[in-house]
Amino acid sequence: MSRVLSLRGSGVLPVAGAEVMGEGLRLRVDRAAAFKAVLAGQTADYLKPSSQKEGCVLINCPALHPKIYTPTPETLTLGQLRTVLLADHMGALLRSQGFSVFYCPKLPKDGNIVAFLRALGIDWPTAAADLTYEEQEEQILKALESSIYREEGADRGRKTCRGGGGDGGKKVEEEEENEGALRINLKRVFQEEGLLGYDPSLGTCTVQRDSISQLAQLDLCTADCTDVTVTVLHVTSCQDEFRQQQMAMLWRASGAPHAQKHVVCGPVKTPGSHLTAAQYLQLRSGQMKEASEMKYGDQVEGQTWDDIIKVMTSATVRFELLSTVHTSPVTLDVQKEGGVSTKGPRGGVFVMYNCARLHTLFDSYERGVEKGLYPEIPEGSQLDFSALKEEGEWLLLFNYLIPFSELLDQSGQAIGYEGGGARANIKTEQICKFLVSLSKDFSSYYNRVHVLGEPLPHLFNQMFCRLYLLRALRELYHSALETLNLPPIRQL
């Protein structure tokens, strides 16, 4: 028992005592000491990963590669939009881990797809519209022509390796009989190099020009990575997984040495309707504005409210498409009468609303200070945190503030090694679920407890302790929302 009670460290809660039971050792946590250690100590340590990793990650999104033309919001499917949002979220998670993150492909500057993505808060890298990759394409072509995996002859029944990000997978495979075509035996690539998890039916493919273009962009993007260790994550839909495995092995055959993993997204279903990404965003934006007008009335006008509706719409879309395990299907209600609600524990809107409540609380406190009702918040060392007796207060600390760092740590566990198969299963749904659960528990606590009480000196200690807790929660919201590239809304 003395050994247990002597444990120290940021991951160890202060123990007030212990007793030996028939089934083992029962510990009594010193809650006041735990509150003080977290809230009056280094709170920031709990809002970031416990350790920083090194290395470079290139996130490739096949949905954004041109097949014939650059994708537009009107041609982007909901399944493809899900892969783009997932790529954006993963990039933010991995940056928080310490990785250098790059994206592929670079999109034409000032294109419609760039403006569409920015409306969702996605800052995808761009390049000049007239940029060409001819030199790099020639290098890739020469590398494949001299590859040990090249096959000679014009045999029938060869599969065609095509680039681009359109859904369809094996449906685009075509049989060709083309004298002099460049063919690569992809099955030999993964068998001889010991790469596990690839489809055994990959076989031999005929190389097409659009696939060369995609490989050229991948080559150029990895050239931006100065780290020795480079991991490439291909974020693709389940319909397009086979094609992307072809592209990965084709790139490997050209001499690319990088570890490659595939993050595969399940389909997005819209029963009774068929919407493009542009139509879906327009629908949710209109519903968000209508819901806001019903709640707040005539004050919903001007640039401030336009910005709020934009962020709330982005939050709605992200939580709808990212709250499910990425390999599972997502079913959306896209009926016009379905709408989004500003009430109830429903995804992004509910999360953003509760984040705004915290900002409103501290604005009210600051106004009270200006009026002389409350003193300034003292140093944490001067407070008695035993005043935090509500079970809801302990749950907010124990279930959310303390374990958040570990949640961030998990995001980089599938990065940096090539074993374990072709797929990388990253728990990308956890941040959304964490925020929704946090918002439910915070909302329940906030509706039950009056934080800013009467301006009486004997009540100040408890009020300040609660403000310390809620200030830490506010920063927790900010850190979690940052991984979704969502700015906090400070008032509603």
Tab-separated table of C-alpha atoms in Angstrom:
chain	number	residue	atom	x	y	z
A	1	MET	CA	0.000	0.000	0.000
A	2	SER	CA	2.832	2.386	0.782
A	3	ARG	CA	4.229	1.860	-2.727
A	4	VAL	CA	0.855	2.769	-4.275
A	5	LEU	CA	0.471	5.853	-2.079
A	6	SER	CA	3.974	7.052	-3.015
A	7	LEU	CA	3.262	7.155	-6.763
A	8	ARG	CA	3.709	10.572	-8.325
A	9	GLY	CA	3.340	12.022	-11.811
A	10	SER	CA	0.968	13.974	-14.064
A	11	GLY	CA	-1.029	10.838	-14.823
A	12	VAL	CA	-1.488	9.860	-11.179
A	13	LEU	CA	-4.317	11.344	-9.138
A	14	PRO	CA	-3.550	12.356	-5.547
A	15	VAL	CA	-4.593	9.529	-3.215
A	16	ALA	CA	-6.012	10.390	0.216
A	17	GLY	CA	-5.838	6.853	1.519
A	18	ALA	CA	-6.521	3.217	0.804
A	19	GLU	CA	-7.879	0.072	2.367
A	20	VAL	CA	-7.343	-3.578	1.621
A	21	MET	CA	-10.537	-5.313	0.505
A	22	GLY	CA	-11.202	-8.948	-0.234
A	23	GLU	CA	-11.034	-8.282	-3.977
A	24	GLY	CA	-8.006	-5.980	-3.863
A	25	LEU	CA	-7.041	-2.427	-2.921
A	26	ARG	CA	-9.615	0.380	-2.758
A	27	LEU	CA	-8.144	3.848	-3.176
A	28	ARG	CA	-9.669	7.111	-2.000
A	29	VAL	CA	-8.757	9.940	-4.347
A	30	ASP	CA	-8.084	13.323	-2.808
A	31	ARG	CA	-10.441	15.245	-5.078
A	32	ALA	CA	-9.542	18.690	-3.749
A	33	ALA	CA	-5.857	18.011	-4.419
A	34	ALA	CA	-6.695	16.686	-7.883
A	35	PHE	CA	-8.710	19.813	-8.744
A	36	LYS	CA	-5.876	22.015	-7.523
A	37	ALA	CA	-3.203	20.054	-9.398
A	38	VAL	CA	-5.066	20.297	-12.711
A	39	LEU	CA	-6.801	23.675	-12.477
A	40	ALA	CA	-4.238	25.710	-10.534
A	41	GLY	CA	-1.220	23.920	-11.995
A	42	GLN	CA	-0.192	23.324	-15.580
A	43	THR	CA	-3.649	23.053	-17.169
A	44	ALA	CA	-2.121	23.438	-20.642
A	45	ASP	CA	-0.313	20.094	-20.218
A	46	TYR	CA	-3.662	18.337	-20.205
A	47	LEU	CA	-4.764	20.015	-23.452
A	48	LYS	CA	-1.987	18.706	-25.691
A	49	PRO	CA	-0.447	15.295	-26.462
A	50	SER	CA	1.764	13.932	-23.703
A	51	SER	CA	4.705	13.672	-26.106
A	52	GLN	CA	5.650	15.146	-29.458
A	53	LYS	CA	6.430	12.845	-32.359
A	54	GLU	CA	8.716	13.422	-35.321
A	55	GLY	CA	8.317	12.688	-38.992
A	56	CYS	CA	6.489	13.846	-42.082
A	57	VAL	CA	3.009	12.767	-43.163
A	58	LEU	CA	1.674	13.364	-46.657
A	59	ILE	CA	-2.116	13.135	-46.823
A	60	ASN	CA	-3.298	12.269	-50.318
A	61	CYS	CA	-6.951	12.772	-51.197
A	62	PRO	CA	-7.727	11.006	-54.512
A	63	ALA	CA	-11.166	12.671	-54.678
A	64	LEU	CA	-9.439	16.006	-55.431
A	65	HIS	CA	-7.173	14.702	-58.195
A	66	PRO	CA	-8.428	15.592	-61.673
A	67	LYS	CA	-9.677	12.663	-63.687
A	68	ILE	CA	-10.281	14.739	-66.788
A	69	TYR	CA	-10.974	18.106	-65.197
A	70	THR	CA	-10.404	19.414	-61.675
A	71	PRO	CA	-13.336	18.437	-59.428
A	72	THR	CA	-15.973	21.092	-58.707
A	73	PRO	CA	-18.499	21.391	-55.869
A	74	GLU	CA	-21.146	20.244	-58.351
A	75	THR	CA	-19.252	17.060	-59.272
A	76	LEU	CA	-18.004	16.215	-55.772
A	77	THR	CA	-20.080	13.430	-54.215
A	78	LEU	CA	-20.961	13.226	-50.527
A	79	GLY	CA	-18.709	10.187	-50.209
A	80	GLN	CA	-15.817	12.178	-51.640
A	81	LEU	CA	-16.627	15.142	-49.384
A	82	ARG	CA	-16.350	12.794	-46.413
A	83	THR	CA	-12.821	11.818	-47.457
A	84	VAL	CA	-11.798	15.484	-47.789
A	85	LEU	CA	-13.170	16.375	-44.344
A	86	LEU	CA	-11.466	13.329	-42.860
A	87	ALA	CA	-8.155	14.300	-44.486
A	88	ASP	CA	-8.456	17.817	-43.069
A	89	HIS	CA	-9.268	16.532	-39.563
A	90	MET	CA	-6.442	13.990	-39.622
A	91	GLY	CA	-3.978	16.665	-40.671
A	92	ALA	CA	-4.906	18.843	-37.690
A	93	LEU	CA	-4.682	15.870	-35.306
A	94	LEU	CA	-1.272	14.852	-36.619
A	95	ARG	CA	0.076	18.415	-36.447
A	96	SER	CA	-0.915	18.505	-32.778
A	97	GLN	CA	1.199	15.364	-32.365
A	98	GLY	CA	4.261	17.143	-33.767
A	99	PHE	CA	4.233	15.686	-37.291
A	100	SER	CA	4.950	17.857	-40.316
A	101	VAL	CA	1.838	17.505	-42.500
A	102	PHE	CA	1.496	18.109	-46.239
A	103	TYR	CA	-1.434	17.582	-48.586
A	104	CYS	CA	-1.821	16.290	-52.122
A	105	PRO	CA	-2.955	17.364	-54.674
A	106	LYS	CA	-2.450	21.097	-54.823
A	107	LEU	CA	-5.587	22.674	-56.259
A	108	PRO	CA	-5.736	25.437	-58.883
A	109	LYS	CA	-5.670	28.783	-57.124
A	110	ASP	CA	-8.989	30.702	-57.177
A	111	GLY	CA	-10.878	27.630	-58.424
A	112	ASN	CA	-14.487	26.938	-57.431
A	113	ILE	CA	-13.482	23.898	-55.397
A	114	VAL	CA	-11.041	25.999	-53.334
A	115	ALA	CA	-13.754	28.532	-52.440
A	116	PHE	CA	-16.143	25.696	-51.578
A	117	LEU	CA	-13.633	24.068	-49.241
A	118	ARG	CA	-12.859	27.385	-47.563
A	119	ALA	CA	-16.582	27.807	-46.836
A	120	LEU	CA	-16.196	24.633	-44.782
A	121	GLY	CA	-13.090	25.965	-43.041
A	122	ILE	CA	-10.692	23.813	-45.097
A	123	ASP	CA	-7.522	25.635	-46.119
A	124	TRP	CA	-6.306	23.220	-48.806
A	125	PRO	CA	-2.965	24.070	-50.476
A	126	THR	CA	-3.111	25.663	-53.909
A	127	ALA	CA	-0.859	26.211	-56.898
A	128	ALA	CA	-0.932	28.397	-59.995
A	129	ALA	CA	-3.706	27.347	-62.376
A	130	ASP	CA	-1.242	26.955	-65.265
A	131	LEU	CA	1.218	24.803	-63.285
A	132	THR	CA	2.213	21.639	-65.153
A	133	TYR	CA	4.005	18.504	-64.022
A	134	GLU	CA	5.513	17.465	-67.364
A	135	GLU	CA	9.081	17.091	-66.138
A	136	GLN	CA	8.070	15.000	-63.140
A	137	GLU	CA	5.719	12.911	-65.297
A	138	GLU	CA	8.560	12.073	-67.660
A	139	GLN	CA	10.719	10.977	-64.734
A	140	ILE	CA	7.929	8.725	-63.435
A	141	LEU	CA	7.382	7.258	-66.888
A	142	LYS	CA	11.083	6.478	-67.318
A	143	ALA	CA	11.212	4.904	-63.863
A	144	LEU	CA	8.279	2.626	-64.701
A	145	GLU	CA	9.720	1.712	-68.098
A	146	SER	CA	12.904	0.532	-66.388
A	147	SER	CA	11.119	-1.046	-63.415
A	148	ILE	CA	11.867	-4.688	-62.568
A	149	TYR	CA	8.103	-5.169	-62.337
A	150	ARG	CA	7.456	-4.200	-65.948
A	151	GLU	CA	5.943	-6.881	-68.158
A	152	GLU	CA	6.555	-7.164	-71.877
A	153	GLY	CA	4.052	-8.206	-74.526
A	154	ALA	CA	0.489	-7.328	-75.364
A	155	ASP	CA	-1.437	-10.016	-73.519
A	156	ARG	CA	-5.193	-9.804	-73.318
A	157	GLY	CA	-7.199	-9.067	-70.174
A	158	ARG	CA	-4.900	-6.598	-68.507
A	159	LYS	CA	-6.415	-4.175	-65.982
A	160	THR	CA	-6.095	-0.481	-66.535
A	161	CYS	CA	-4.479	1.731	-63.882
A	162	ARG	CA	-6.260	5.059	-63.917
A	163	GLY	CA	-5.725	8.012	-61.629
A	164	GLY	CA	-8.329	10.484	-60.526
A	165	GLY	CA	-10.770	10.317	-57.652
A	166	GLY	CA	-14.128	9.375	-59.137
A	167	ASP	CA	-16.059	6.664	-57.318
A	168	GLY	CA	-16.370	3.358	-59.095
A	169	GLY	CA	-13.438	1.128	-58.077
A	170	LYS	CA	-13.305	-2.021	-60.121
A	171	LYS	CA	-16.058	-0.793	-62.439
A	172	VAL	CA	-13.495	1.241	-64.363
A	173	GLU	CA	-11.310	-1.766	-65.066
A	174	GLU	CA	-11.184	-2.368	-68.758
A	175	GLU	CA	-9.699	-5.017	-70.927
A	176	GLU	CA	-7.339	-3.670	-73.463
A	177	GLU	CA	-5.257	-4.972	-76.263
A	178	ASN	CA	-2.794	-2.231	-77.004
A	179	GLU	CA	0.474	-2.995	-78.712
A	180	GLY	CA	3.393	-1.336	-76.947
A	181	ALA	CA	1.423	-0.367	-73.818
A	182	LEU	CA	3.338	-0.049	-70.546
A	183	ARG	CA	2.283	-2.782	-68.123
A	184	ILE	CA	3.322	-3.252	-64.495
A	185	ASN	CA	2.796	-6.411	-62.452
A	186	LEU	CA	1.389	-4.950	-59.239
A	187	LYS	CA	0.954	-8.309	-57.561
A	188	ARG	CA	4.690	-8.905	-57.742
A	189	VAL	CA	5.301	-5.511	-56.140
A	190	PHE	CA	3.495	-6.228	-52.894
A	191	GLN	CA	4.476	-9.894	-52.802
A	192	GLU	CA	8.195	-9.379	-53.335
A	193	GLU	CA	8.377	-6.343	-51.061
A	194	GLY	CA	6.423	-8.060	-48.290
A	195	LEU	CA	3.556	-5.557	-48.186
A	196	LEU	CA	0.532	-7.022	-46.435
A	197	GLY	CA	-3.162	-6.318	-46.880
A	198	TYR	CA	-3.263	-5.598	-50.613
A	199	ASP	CA	-5.952	-7.079	-52.854
A	200	PRO	CA	-4.571	-10.282	-54.454
A	201	SER	CA	-6.523	-9.530	-57.624
A	202	LEU	CA	-4.466	-6.411	-58.401
A	203	GLY	CA	-2.525	-8.377	-61.027
A	204	THR	CA	-0.966	-6.605	-63.989
A	205	CYS	CA	-2.220	-3.182	-65.046
A	206	THR	CA	-1.830	-1.019	-68.123
A	207	VAL	CA	-0.509	2.420	-67.162
A	208	GLN	CA	-2.594	5.410	-68.275
A	209	ARG	CA	-1.537	9.034	-68.551
A	210	ASP	CA	-3.812	10.281	-65.760
A	211	SER	CA	-2.239	7.851	-63.296
A	212	ILE	CA	1.203	9.184	-64.238
A	213	SER	CA	-0.045	12.697	-63.461
A	214	GLN	CA	-1.199	11.660	-59.987
A	215	LEU	CA	2.121	9.956	-59.238
A	216	ALA	CA	3.995	13.047	-60.393
A	217	GLN	CA	2.073	15.188	-57.902
A	218	LEU	CA	2.742	12.686	-55.123
A	219	ASP	CA	6.451	12.769	-55.949
A	220	LEU	CA	6.567	16.557	-55.879
A	221	CYS	CA	4.637	16.766	-52.606
A	222	THR	CA	6.934	14.293	-50.862
A	223	ALA	CA	9.858	16.389	-52.060
A	224	ASP	CA	8.545	19.074	-49.671
A	225	CYS	CA	9.102	16.699	-46.754
A	226	THR	CA	12.553	17.252	-45.332
A	227	ASP	CA	12.215	14.530	-42.674
A	228	VAL	CA	13.864	11.181	-43.234
A	229	THR	CA	10.675	9.316	-42.265
A	230	VAL	CA	7.752	9.968	-44.605
A	231	THR	CA	4.388	8.236	-44.281
A	232	VAL	CA	1.775	8.665	-47.005
A	233	LEU	CA	-1.886	8.353	-46.064
A	234	HIS	CA	-4.282	7.800	-48.960
A	235	VAL	CA	-7.730	8.880	-47.733
A	236	THR	CA	-10.199	7.279	-50.085
A	237	SER	CA	-13.766	6.016	-50.349
A	238	CYS	CA	-14.521	2.302	-50.129
A	239	GLN	CA	-15.674	2.414	-53.778
A	240	ASP	CA	-12.296	3.755	-54.822
A	241	GLU	CA	-10.091	1.644	-52.555
A	242	PHE	CA	-9.107	-0.882	-55.243
A	243	ARG	CA	-8.027	1.836	-57.659
A	244	GLN	CA	-6.005	3.570	-54.973
A	245	GLN	CA	-4.244	0.324	-54.106
A	246	GLN	CA	-3.293	0.134	-57.780
A	247	MET	CA	-1.904	3.659	-57.621
A	248	ALA	CA	0.054	2.924	-54.434
A	249	MET	CA	1.713	-0.164	-55.917
A	250	LEU	CA	2.366	1.650	-59.190
A	251	TRP	CA	4.106	4.408	-57.249
A	252	ARG	CA	6.094	1.786	-55.363
A	253	ALA	CA	7.105	0.183	-58.666
A	254	SER	CA	8.430	3.566	-59.821
A	255	GLY	CA	10.843	3.554	-56.880
A	256	ALA	CA	8.958	5.491	-54.191
A	257	PRO	CA	10.324	4.181	-50.864
A	258	HIS	CA	7.750	5.725	-48.549
A	259	ALA	CA	5.482	3.824	-46.179
A	260	GLN	CA	1.924	3.992	-47.527
A	261	LYS	CA	-1.319	3.464	-45.644
A	262	HIS	CA	-4.932	3.600	-46.817
A	263	VAL	CA	-7.632	5.273	-44.726
A	264	VAL	CA	-10.870	3.983	-46.202
A	265	CYS	CA	-14.224	5.729	-45.709
A	266	GLY	CA	-17.576	3.989	-45.814
A	267	PRO	CA	-20.350	5.268	-48.121
A	268	VAL	CA	-22.648	8.219	-47.409
A	269	LYS	CA	-26.315	7.330	-47.875
A	270	THR	CA	-29.189	9.763	-48.430
A	271	PRO	CA	-32.401	7.721	-48.569
A	272	GLY	CA	-34.937	9.142	-50.968
A	273	SER	CA	-32.614	11.771	-52.380
A	274	HIS	CA	-29.394	12.323	-54.287
A	275	LEU	CA	-27.358	15.436	-53.530
A	276	THR	CA	-23.972	16.685	-54.631
A	277	ALA	CA	-21.623	18.191	-52.048
A	278	ALA	CA	-22.612	21.695	-53.183
A	279	GLN	CA	-26.334	20.979	-52.801
A	280	TYR	CA	-25.801	19.422	-49.377
A	281	LEU	CA	-23.884	22.451	-48.076
A	282	GLN	CA	-26.501	24.818	-49.507
A	283	LEU	CA	-29.283	22.807	-47.828
A	284	ARG	CA	-27.611	22.802	-44.408
A	285	SER	CA	-26.751	26.508	-44.648
A	286	GLY	CA	-30.363	27.406	-45.431
A	287	GLN	CA	-31.634	25.209	-42.600
A	288	MET	CA	-29.140	26.740	-40.174
A	289	LYS	CA	-30.254	30.257	-41.056
A	290	GLU	CA	-33.925	29.318	-40.725
A	291	ALA	CA	-33.347	27.691	-37.318
A	292	SER	CA	-31.415	30.760	-36.108
A	293	GLU	CA	-34.155	33.131	-37.253
A	294	MET	CA	-36.775	31.064	-35.434
A	295	LYS	CA	-34.784	31.298	-32.192
A	296	TYR	CA	-33.269	34.787	-32.334
A	297	GLY	CA	-35.701	36.643	-34.613
A	298	ASP	CA	-34.835	39.875	-36.397
A	299	GLN	CA	-31.367	40.154	-34.874
A	300	VAL	CA	-30.155	37.470	-37.329
A	301	GLU	CA	-28.711	39.849	-39.907
A	302	GLY	CA	-25.416	41.468	-40.840
A	303	GLN	CA	-21.881	40.154	-41.275
A	304	THR	CA	-21.559	38.875	-37.707
A	305	TRP	CA	-24.520	36.561	-38.114
A	306	ASP	CA	-23.383	35.532	-41.591
A	307	ASP	CA	-20.083	34.425	-40.032
A	308	ILE	CA	-21.877	32.592	-37.194
A	309	ILE	CA	-24.148	30.726	-39.615
A	310	LYS	CA	-21.144	29.814	-41.761
A	311	VAL	CA	-19.290	28.304	-38.781
A	312	MET	CA	-22.404	26.566	-37.456
A	313	THR	CA	-23.079	25.077	-40.895
A	314	SER	CA	-19.492	23.841	-41.118
A	315	ALA	CA	-19.825	22.338	-37.629
A	316	THR	CA	-23.063	20.588	-38.617
A	317	VAL	CA	-21.501	19.100	-41.758
A	318	ARG	CA	-18.324	17.994	-39.991
A	319	PHE	CA	-20.130	16.314	-37.097
A	320	GLU	CA	-22.572	14.577	-39.441
A	321	LEU	CA	-19.789	13.101	-41.556
A	322	LEU	CA	-17.047	12.582	-38.952
A	323	SER	CA	-18.886	11.295	-35.855
A	324	THR	CA	-19.105	7.764	-37.272
A	325	VAL	CA	-16.199	5.293	-37.443
A	326	HIS	CA	-14.617	6.148	-40.789
A	327	THR	CA	-14.989	2.641	-42.208
A	328	SER	CA	-18.739	2.548	-41.468
A	329	PRO	CA	-21.509	4.020	-43.633
A	330	VAL	CA	-23.141	7.340	-42.762
A	331	THR	CA	-26.842	7.934	-43.357
A	332	LEU	CA	-27.945	11.569	-43.689
A	333	ASP	CA	-31.395	13.088	-43.381
A	334	VAL	CA	-31.427	15.513	-46.287
A	335	GLN	CA	-35.150	16.146	-46.453
A	336	LYS	CA	-35.846	19.879	-46.472
A	337	GLU	CA	-38.302	19.589	-43.592
A	338	GLY	CA	-35.726	17.685	-41.485
A	339	GLY	CA	-33.617	20.713	-40.728
A	340	VAL	CA	-31.034	21.356	-38.050
A	341	SER	CA	-31.896	22.375	-34.528
A	342	THR	CA	-30.314	24.865	-32.157
A	343	LYS	CA	-31.728	22.833	-29.266
A	344	GLY	CA	-31.029	19.341	-27.985
A	345	PRO	CA	-27.854	17.234	-27.935
A	346	ARG	CA	-27.475	16.948	-31.706
A	347	GLY	CA	-23.930	17.150	-32.955
A	348	GLY	CA	-22.122	20.252	-34.055
A	349	VAL	CA	-24.790	22.845	-33.272
A	350	PHE	CA	-25.136	21.585	-29.703
A	351	VAL	CA	-21.359	21.602	-29.199
A	352	MET	CA	-20.898	25.124	-30.580
A	353	TYR	CA	-23.834	26.417	-28.526
A	354	ASN	CA	-22.333	25.145	-25.266
A	355	CYS	CA	-18.932	26.550	-26.149
A	356	ALA	CA	-20.637	29.931	-26.668
A	357	ARG	CA	-22.322	29.604	-23.254
A	358	LEU	CA	-18.902	29.464	-21.605
A	359	HIS	CA	-17.812	32.637	-23.372
A	360	THR	CA	-21.061	34.350	-22.349
A	361	LEU	CA	-20.481	33.309	-18.724
A	362	PHE	CA	-17.030	34.887	-18.624
A	363	ASP	CA	-18.294	38.014	-20.379
A	364	SER	CA	-20.902	38.310	-17.608
A	365	TYR	CA	-18.232	37.860	-14.970
A	366	GLU	CA	-16.008	40.547	-16.539
A	367	ARG	CA	-18.940	42.963	-16.590
A	368	GLY	CA	-19.503	42.179	-12.907
A	369	VAL	CA	-15.859	42.997	-12.184
A	370	GLU	CA	-16.159	46.293	-14.068
A	371	LYS	CA	-19.222	47.188	-11.980
A	372	GLY	CA	-17.411	46.335	-8.765
A	373	LEU	CA	-19.626	43.338	-7.943
A	374	TYR	CA	-16.836	40.747	-8.066
A	375	PRO	CA	-13.083	40.931	-7.400
A	376	GLU	CA	-10.541	39.694	-9.916
A	377	ILE	CA	-9.912	35.940	-9.945
A	378	PRO	CA	-7.073	35.251	-7.455
A	379	GLU	CA	-4.172	32.869	-7.945
A	380	GLY	CA	-5.176	29.230	-7.732
A	381	SER	CA	-2.840	28.651	-4.810
A	382	GLN	CA	-5.058	30.947	-2.717
A	383	LEU	CA	-8.224	28.896	-3.280
A	384	ASP	CA	-9.686	25.980	-1.361
A	385	PHE	CA	-10.795	23.541	-4.073
A	386	SER	CA	-12.632	21.367	-1.564
A	387	ALA	CA	-15.515	23.757	-2.325
A	388	LEU	CA	-16.064	21.778	-5.549
A	389	LYS	CA	-18.389	19.177	-4.060
A	390	GLU	CA	-20.774	18.594	-6.988
A	391	GLU	CA	-20.414	15.185	-8.587
A	392	GLY	CA	-20.849	16.901	-11.971
A	393	GLU	CA	-17.732	18.971	-11.295
A	394	TRP	CA	-15.679	15.866	-10.637
A	395	LEU	CA	-17.025	14.172	-13.779
A	396	LEU	CA	-16.001	17.159	-15.922
A	397	LEU	CA	-12.478	16.960	-14.546
A	398	PHE	CA	-12.083	13.170	-14.479
A	399	ASN	CA	-13.882	12.261	-17.730
A	400	TYR	CA	-12.787	15.148	-19.940
A	401	LEU	CA	-9.959	17.399	-18.762
A	402	ILE	CA	-7.645	14.666	-17.490
A	403	PRO	CA	-7.988	12.094	-20.350
A	404	PHE	CA	-7.966	14.557	-23.283
A	405	SER	CA	-4.193	14.374	-23.681
A	406	GLU	CA	-4.395	10.595	-24.035
A	407	LEU	CA	-7.150	10.987	-26.630
A	408	LEU	CA	-4.817	13.124	-28.737
A	409	ASP	CA	-1.997	10.613	-28.280
A	410	GLN	CA	-4.053	7.903	-29.948
A	411	SER	CA	-4.263	9.822	-33.227
A	412	GLY	CA	-0.658	9.117	-34.185
A	413	GLN	CA	-0.480	5.451	-33.200
A	414	ALA	CA	-1.069	4.123	-36.735
A	415	ILE	CA	1.578	6.371	-38.295
A	416	GLY	CA	5.211	5.679	-39.031
A	417	TYR	CA	5.394	1.965	-39.694
A	418	GLU	CA	4.542	-0.244	-42.645
A	419	GLY	CA	3.512	-3.401	-40.817
A	420	GLY	CA	-0.016	-4.381	-39.915
A	421	GLY	CA	-1.571	-4.292	-43.367
A	422	ALA	CA	-2.411	-1.738	-46.010
A	423	ARG	CA	-5.173	-0.031	-44.042
A	424	ALA	CA	-4.672	2.470	-41.238
A	425	ASN	CA	-7.613	2.505	-38.865
A	426	ILE	CA	-7.386	5.829	-37.073
A	427	LYS	CA	-10.036	6.649	-34.498
A	428	THR	CA	-11.061	9.863	-36.191
A	429	GLU	CA	-14.591	9.768	-34.748
A	430	GLN	CA	-13.383	10.159	-31.162
A	431	ILE	CA	-13.017	13.946	-31.070
A	432	CYS	CA	-16.597	14.511	-32.270
A	433	LYS	CA	-17.980	11.966	-29.811
A	434	PHE	CA	-15.845	13.446	-27.036
A	435	LEU	CA	-17.193	16.952	-27.696
A	436	VAL	CA	-20.828	15.826	-27.829
A	437	SER	CA	-20.459	13.876	-24.568
A	438	LEU	CA	-18.647	16.803	-22.928
A	439	SER	CA	-21.414	19.180	-24.038
A	440	LYS	CA	-24.137	16.952	-22.586
A	441	ASP	CA	-22.436	16.757	-19.186
A	442	PHE	CA	-21.487	20.423	-19.148
A	443	SER	CA	-25.028	21.464	-20.145
A	444	SER	CA	-26.500	19.322	-17.376
A	445	TYR	CA	-24.123	20.851	-14.820
A	446	TYR	CA	-24.577	24.420	-16.049
A	447	ASN	CA	-28.375	24.165	-15.964
A	448	ARG	CA	-28.241	22.862	-12.383
A	449	VAL	CA	-25.566	25.091	-10.810
A	450	HIS	CA	-25.617	28.871	-10.507
A	451	VAL	CA	-21.987	29.795	-11.095
A	452	LEU	CA	-22.101	33.576	-10.664
A	453	GLY	CA	-23.846	33.863	-7.328
A	454	GLU	CA	-24.587	36.768	-5.043
A	455	PRO	CA	-21.605	39.134	-4.641
A	456	LEU	CA	-20.981	38.074	-1.038
A	457	PRO	CA	-17.401	37.511	0.206
A	458	HIS	CA	-18.135	34.132	1.840
A	459	LEU	CA	-19.360	32.798	-1.545
A	460	PHE	CA	-16.397	33.989	-3.588
A	461	ASN	CA	-14.117	30.979	-2.970
A	462	GLN	CA	-16.610	28.506	-4.431
A	463	MET	CA	-17.398	30.845	-7.338
A	464	PHE	CA	-13.703	31.256	-8.177
A	465	CYS	CA	-13.105	27.498	-7.984
A	466	ARG	CA	-15.957	26.964	-10.430
A	467	LEU	CA	-14.618	29.676	-12.708
A	468	TYR	CA	-11.225	27.930	-12.715
A	469	LEU	CA	-12.938	24.692	-13.743
A	470	LEU	CA	-15.032	26.319	-16.455
A	471	ARG	CA	-12.096	28.335	-17.775
A	472	ALA	CA	-10.205	25.067	-18.219
A	473	LEU	CA	-13.264	23.609	-19.987
A	474	ARG	CA	-13.348	26.607	-22.311
A	475	GLU	CA	-9.734	25.980	-23.275
A	476	LEU	CA	-10.551	22.284	-23.685
A	477	TYR	CA	-13.293	23.176	-26.169
A	478	HIS	CA	-10.863	25.381	-28.081
A	479	SER	CA	-8.203	22.650	-28.271
A	480	ALA	CA	-10.675	20.001	-29.433
A	481	LEU	CA	-12.388	22.274	-31.971
A	482	GLU	CA	-8.987	23.245	-33.354
A	483	THR	CA	-8.475	19.635	-34.485
A	484	LEU	CA	-11.676	20.048	-36.531
A	485	ASN	CA	-10.556	23.453	-37.844
A	486	LEU	CA	-13.632	25.031	-36.242
A	487	PRO	CA	-13.233	28.466	-34.587
A	488	PRO	CA	-15.174	28.844	-31.313
A	489	ILE	CA	-18.313	30.957	-31.408
A	490	ARG	CA	-18.133	33.480	-28.603
A	491	GLN	CA	-21.757	34.515	-28.463
A	492	LEU	CA	-25.179	33.322	-29.533
